[in-house]
Amino acid sequence: MGTFISCSSLKIEKEVINDFLNEELKTDKSATILVKEALPKIQALQYYENAYNERNLYEGKIRFAPNGYPPYVWEIDSMEISILKKEVTIDTITYHWKKSDFKGQNLKIIPYSTIMKRGSHKLGHNGIYLSKPLITTDKKHALLFYKSFAVEIGFSNEKAVLLKKVNGKWIELYHYNNVMEIN
């Protein structure tokens, strides 16, 4: 069973996605394809929760970590993580991206099955997968999952991104990677 999403929640989700992509695609200029099927929101929450749970471990023992240098600020605590987990476990329907979700983005939205076919590099050489954002209950933070890849080759980068609304714009505070995994 799906969940009811208000118009204001959808508006916030679009703001988060567009603000994030406006900045991300400045550095990842080669990405021209967006996989139509959105990644599950739970992926971003799992990376964040793993990093949060490992926050007191020593370097070398940590698998999931935020970018940058300590001390880190943990904007979402264990209680909020628990609330968000309940929300995402109910939401099991895969979202399909549409052009109307994006403002000013020039990405070709292509189904995963098409990208996996031989010869798909003719569509473009680099692409991205994206989850819909997971908005905190106070609507001050959002988590999303982002993967970039080379068509017909594989993944090059994946991360959970924590964003915060600052002066009317959603900005990346941290991103969380699996530091033990080589992409």
Coordinates of C-alpha atoms in Angstrom, one line a residue:
M1 CA 0.0 0.0 0.0
G2 CA 1.4 3.4 -1.0
T3 CA 1.4 6.5 1.2
F4 CA -0.4 9.7 0.7
I5 CA 1.9 12.6 -0.2
S6 CA 0.7 16.2 0.2
C7 CA 1.3 18.8 -2.5
S8 CA 3.7 20.7 -0.2
S9 CA 5.8 17.5 0.3
L10 CA 6.0 17.1 -3.5
K11 CA 7.0 20.7 -3.9
I12 CA 9.7 20.3 -1.3
E13 CA 10.9 17.1 -3.0
K14 CA 11.2 18.9 -6.4
E15 CA 13.1 21.8 -4.7
V16 CA 15.6 19.3 -3.1
I17 CA 16.2 17.4 -6.3
N18 CA 16.6 20.5 -8.5
D19 CA 18.8 22.4 -6.1
F20 CA 21.0 19.2 -5.7
L21 CA 21.2 18.5 -9.4
N22 CA 22.0 22.2 -10.2
E23 CA 25.2 21.9 -8.1
E24 CA 26.0 18.2 -8.7
L25 CA 25.8 18.5 -12.5
K26 CA 28.3 21.4 -12.4
T27 CA 31.0 18.9 -11.4
D28 CA 29.6 15.9 -13.2
K29 CA 29.0 17.6 -16.6
S30 CA 29.3 14.4 -18.5
A31 CA 26.1 12.9 -17.1
T32 CA 23.4 13.1 -19.8
I33 CA 21.1 10.1 -18.8
L34 CA 18.9 9.7 -15.8
V35 CA 17.6 6.1 -15.1
K36 CA 13.8 6.4 -15.1
E37 CA 13.3 4.2 -12.1
A38 CA 14.1 6.0 -8.9
L39 CA 16.3 4.3 -6.4
P40 CA 14.6 3.4 -3.1
K41 CA 14.7 6.1 -0.5
I42 CA 15.9 3.5 2.1
Q43 CA 19.4 3.4 0.5
A44 CA 20.2 7.0 1.6
L45 CA 18.9 6.3 5.1
Q46 CA 20.9 3.1 5.4
Y47 CA 24.1 4.8 4.5
Y48 CA 23.4 7.7 6.9
E49 CA 22.4 5.3 9.7
N50 CA 25.5 3.2 9.2
A51 CA 27.7 6.3 9.4
Y52 CA 25.8 7.5 12.5
N53 CA 26.1 4.1 14.2
E54 CA 29.9 4.0 13.4
R55 CA 30.5 7.6 14.5
N56 CA 32.5 6.5 17.6
L57 CA 34.7 3.9 15.9
Y58 CA 38.4 4.4 15.1
E59 CA 39.7 5.1 11.7
G60 CA 40.3 1.8 9.9
K61 CA 37.2 0.3 11.6
I62 CA 34.8 2.7 10.0
R63 CA 33.0 1.5 6.8
F64 CA 30.6 4.4 6.3
A65 CA 31.7 7.9 6.8
P66 CA 30.8 11.5 5.9
N67 CA 33.1 13.5 3.7
G68 CA 35.3 16.1 5.3
Y69 CA 37.1 16.0 8.7
P70 CA 35.8 15.4 12.2
P71 CA 34.1 16.6 14.3
Y72 CA 31.0 15.9 12.3
V73 CA 27.6 17.3 13.1
W74 CA 24.8 14.6 13.1
E75 CA 21.8 16.5 12.0
I76 CA 19.5 13.5 12.2
D77 CA 19.5 11.6 15.4
S78 CA 18.5 8.0 16.2
M79 CA 14.9 8.8 17.0
E80 CA 14.4 10.6 13.7
I81 CA 16.2 7.7 11.9
S82 CA 13.6 5.4 13.4
I83 CA 10.7 7.6 12.3
L84 CA 12.1 7.9 8.8
K85 CA 12.6 4.1 8.6
K86 CA 9.0 3.5 9.3
E87 CA 8.0 5.9 6.6
V88 CA 10.2 4.3 3.9
T89 CA 9.3 0.7 4.7
I90 CA 5.7 1.6 3.9
D91 CA 6.6 3.3 0.6
T92 CA 7.4 0.3 -1.6
I93 CA 6.3 1.6 -5.0
T94 CA 9.1 2.4 -7.4
Y95 CA 8.8 6.0 -8.6
H96 CA 9.3 6.8 -12.3
W97 CA 11.0 10.1 -13.0
K98 CA 9.3 12.5 -15.4
K99 CA 10.6 15.6 -17.2
S100 CA 8.1 17.7 -15.1
D101 CA 10.1 16.7 -12.0
F102 CA 13.0 18.8 -13.1
K103 CA 13.6 22.4 -13.8
G104 CA 16.4 23.4 -16.2
Q105 CA 17.9 19.9 -16.3
N106 CA 18.8 18.5 -19.7
L107 CA 18.8 14.8 -18.8
K108 CA 17.4 12.1 -21.0
I109 CA 15.1 9.9 -18.8
I110 CA 15.7 6.3 -20.0
P111 CA 14.4 3.0 -18.5
Y112 CA 17.0 0.8 -16.8
S113 CA 16.2 -2.1 -19.2
T114 CA 17.1 0.1 -22.2
I115 CA 20.4 1.2 -20.7
M116 CA 21.3 -2.4 -20.1
K117 CA 21.0 -3.4 -23.7
R118 CA 24.0 -3.8 -25.9
G119 CA 24.7 -0.6 -27.9
S120 CA 23.0 1.7 -25.3
H121 CA 26.2 3.9 -25.2
K122 CA 24.7 5.6 -28.3
L123 CA 22.2 7.2 -25.9
G124 CA 25.0 8.8 -24.0
H125 CA 28.2 7.8 -22.2
N126 CA 27.4 8.7 -18.6
G127 CA 24.3 8.6 -16.5
I128 CA 22.9 8.8 -13.0
Y129 CA 20.5 7.0 -10.7
L130 CA 18.7 9.1 -8.1
S131 CA 16.3 8.4 -5.3
K132 CA 13.5 10.7 -4.4
P133 CA 14.5 12.7 -1.3
L134 CA 13.5 11.6 2.1
I135 CA 12.4 14.8 4.1
T136 CA 12.9 14.9 7.8
T137 CA 9.8 15.5 10.0
D138 CA 10.8 19.1 10.7
K139 CA 11.3 19.7 6.9
K140 CA 14.8 21.1 7.6
H141 CA 16.8 18.3 6.1
A142 CA 16.6 15.8 3.3
L143 CA 18.5 12.6 2.4
L144 CA 18.8 11.3 -1.1
F145 CA 20.9 8.6 -2.9
Y146 CA 23.0 9.3 -6.0
K147 CA 24.9 7.0 -8.3
S148 CA 26.8 8.0 -11.3
F149 CA 27.8 5.4 -13.9
A150 CA 29.4 4.9 -17.3
V151 CA 26.9 3.3 -19.8
E152 CA 27.8 -0.3 -20.5
I153 CA 30.7 -0.2 -18.1
G154 CA 29.3 0.2 -14.6
F155 CA 29.2 2.4 -11.5
S156 CA 31.8 5.0 -10.8
N157 CA 30.4 6.7 -7.7
E158 CA 27.6 6.3 -5.2
K159 CA 26.7 8.3 -2.1
A160 CA 24.0 9.2 0.3
V161 CA 23.6 13.0 0.4
L162 CA 22.4 15.1 3.4
L163 CA 21.0 18.4 2.4
K164 CA 19.8 21.3 4.5
K165 CA 17.7 24.3 3.5
V166 CA 19.8 27.5 3.8
N167 CA 18.5 30.9 2.6
G168 CA 15.7 29.2 0.6
K169 CA 18.1 26.8 -1.2
W170 CA 18.8 23.1 -0.4
I171 CA 22.6 22.7 0.0
E172 CA 24.7 19.6 0.6
L173 CA 26.0 19.4 4.1
Y174 CA 27.7 16.0 3.8
H175 CA 27.7 13.0 1.7
Y176 CA 28.3 9.5 3.0
N177 CA 30.2 6.8 1.3
N178 CA 31.1 3.2 2.0
V179 CA 34.8 3.9 2.5
M180 CA 35.7 0.2 2.4
E181 CA 34.1 -0.3 -1.1
I182 CA 35.9 0.6 -4.2
N183 CA 33.5 1.7 -6.9

